[in-house]
PDB file of C-alpha atoms in Angstrom:
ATOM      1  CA  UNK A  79     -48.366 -53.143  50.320  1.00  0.00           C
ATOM      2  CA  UNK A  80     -47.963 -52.729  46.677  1.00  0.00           C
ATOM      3  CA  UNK A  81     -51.526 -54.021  45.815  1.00  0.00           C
ATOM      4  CA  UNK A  82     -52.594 -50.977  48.222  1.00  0.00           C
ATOM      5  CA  UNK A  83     -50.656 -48.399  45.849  1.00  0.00           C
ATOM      6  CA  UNK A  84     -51.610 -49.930  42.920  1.00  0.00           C
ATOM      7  CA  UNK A  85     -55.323 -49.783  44.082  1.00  0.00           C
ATOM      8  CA  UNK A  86     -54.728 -45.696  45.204  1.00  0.00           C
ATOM      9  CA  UNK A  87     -52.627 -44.829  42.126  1.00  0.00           C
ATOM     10  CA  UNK A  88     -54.560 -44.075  39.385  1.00  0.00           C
ATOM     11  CA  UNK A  89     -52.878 -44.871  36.093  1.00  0.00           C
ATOM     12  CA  UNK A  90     -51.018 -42.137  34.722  1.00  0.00           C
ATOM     13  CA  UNK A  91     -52.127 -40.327  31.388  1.00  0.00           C
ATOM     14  CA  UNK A  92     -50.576 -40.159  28.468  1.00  0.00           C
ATOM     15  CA  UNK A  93     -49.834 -36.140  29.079  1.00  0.00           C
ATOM     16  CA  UNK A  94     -48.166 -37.217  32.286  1.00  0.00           C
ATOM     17  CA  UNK A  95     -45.907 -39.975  30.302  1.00  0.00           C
ATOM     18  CA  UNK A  96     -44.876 -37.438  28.206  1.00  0.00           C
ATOM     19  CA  UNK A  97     -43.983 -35.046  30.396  1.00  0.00           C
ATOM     20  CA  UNK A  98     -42.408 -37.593  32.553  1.00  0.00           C
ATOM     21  CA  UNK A  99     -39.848 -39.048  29.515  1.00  0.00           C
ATOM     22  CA  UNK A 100     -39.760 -35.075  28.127  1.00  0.00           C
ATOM     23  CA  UNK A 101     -37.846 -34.107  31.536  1.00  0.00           C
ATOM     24  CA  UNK A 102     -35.318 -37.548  31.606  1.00  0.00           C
ATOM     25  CA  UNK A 103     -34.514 -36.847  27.972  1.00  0.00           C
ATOM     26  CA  UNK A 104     -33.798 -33.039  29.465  1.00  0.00           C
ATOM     27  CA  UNK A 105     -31.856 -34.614  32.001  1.00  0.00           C
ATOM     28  CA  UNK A 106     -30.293 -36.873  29.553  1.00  0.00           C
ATOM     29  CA  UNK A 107     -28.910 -33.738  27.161  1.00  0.00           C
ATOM     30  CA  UNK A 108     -28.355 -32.242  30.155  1.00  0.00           C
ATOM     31  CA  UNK A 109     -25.990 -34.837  31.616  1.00  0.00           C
ATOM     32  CA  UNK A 110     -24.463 -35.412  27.943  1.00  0.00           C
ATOM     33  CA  UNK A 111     -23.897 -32.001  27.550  1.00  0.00           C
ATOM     34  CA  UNK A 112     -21.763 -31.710  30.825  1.00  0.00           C
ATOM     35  CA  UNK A 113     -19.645 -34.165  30.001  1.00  0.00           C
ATOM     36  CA  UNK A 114     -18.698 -32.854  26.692  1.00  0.00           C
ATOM     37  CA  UNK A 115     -17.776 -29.509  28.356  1.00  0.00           C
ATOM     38  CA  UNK A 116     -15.421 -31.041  31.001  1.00  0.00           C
ATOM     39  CA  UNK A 117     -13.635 -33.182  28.281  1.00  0.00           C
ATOM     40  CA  UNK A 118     -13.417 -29.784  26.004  1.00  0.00           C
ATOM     41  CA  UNK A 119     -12.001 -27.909  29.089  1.00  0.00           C
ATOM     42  CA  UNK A 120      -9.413 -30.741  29.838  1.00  0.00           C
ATOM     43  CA  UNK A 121      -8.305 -31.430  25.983  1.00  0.00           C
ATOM     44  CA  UNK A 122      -8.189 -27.573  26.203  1.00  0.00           C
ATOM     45  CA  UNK A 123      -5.888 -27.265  29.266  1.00  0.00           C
ATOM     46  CA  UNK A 124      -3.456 -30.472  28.007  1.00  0.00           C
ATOM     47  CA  UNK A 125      -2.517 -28.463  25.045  1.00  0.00           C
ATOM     48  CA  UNK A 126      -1.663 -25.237  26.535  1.00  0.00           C
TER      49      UNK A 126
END
């Protein structure tokens, strides 16, 4: 079964790596970026 996909899939260009690790690091900062906003909001909300 994999052999078969590997046959069919051709192998992916370097544009399409790029693109591929450009939207997980976007999804990285993205991910990072919530979780400093919920730990802001609940420092924010223990000191009041």
């Amino acid at each position: 079964m994999n052999e078969v996909l590997a046959d069919v899939a051709p192998e992916p260009e370097p544009s399409d790596v790029v693109l591929t690790l450009g939207l997980l690091g976007g999804l990285c900062l993205l991910f990072v970026a919530a979780i400093v906003i919920v730990i802001v909001l609940v420092v924010r909300r223990n000191r009041q």
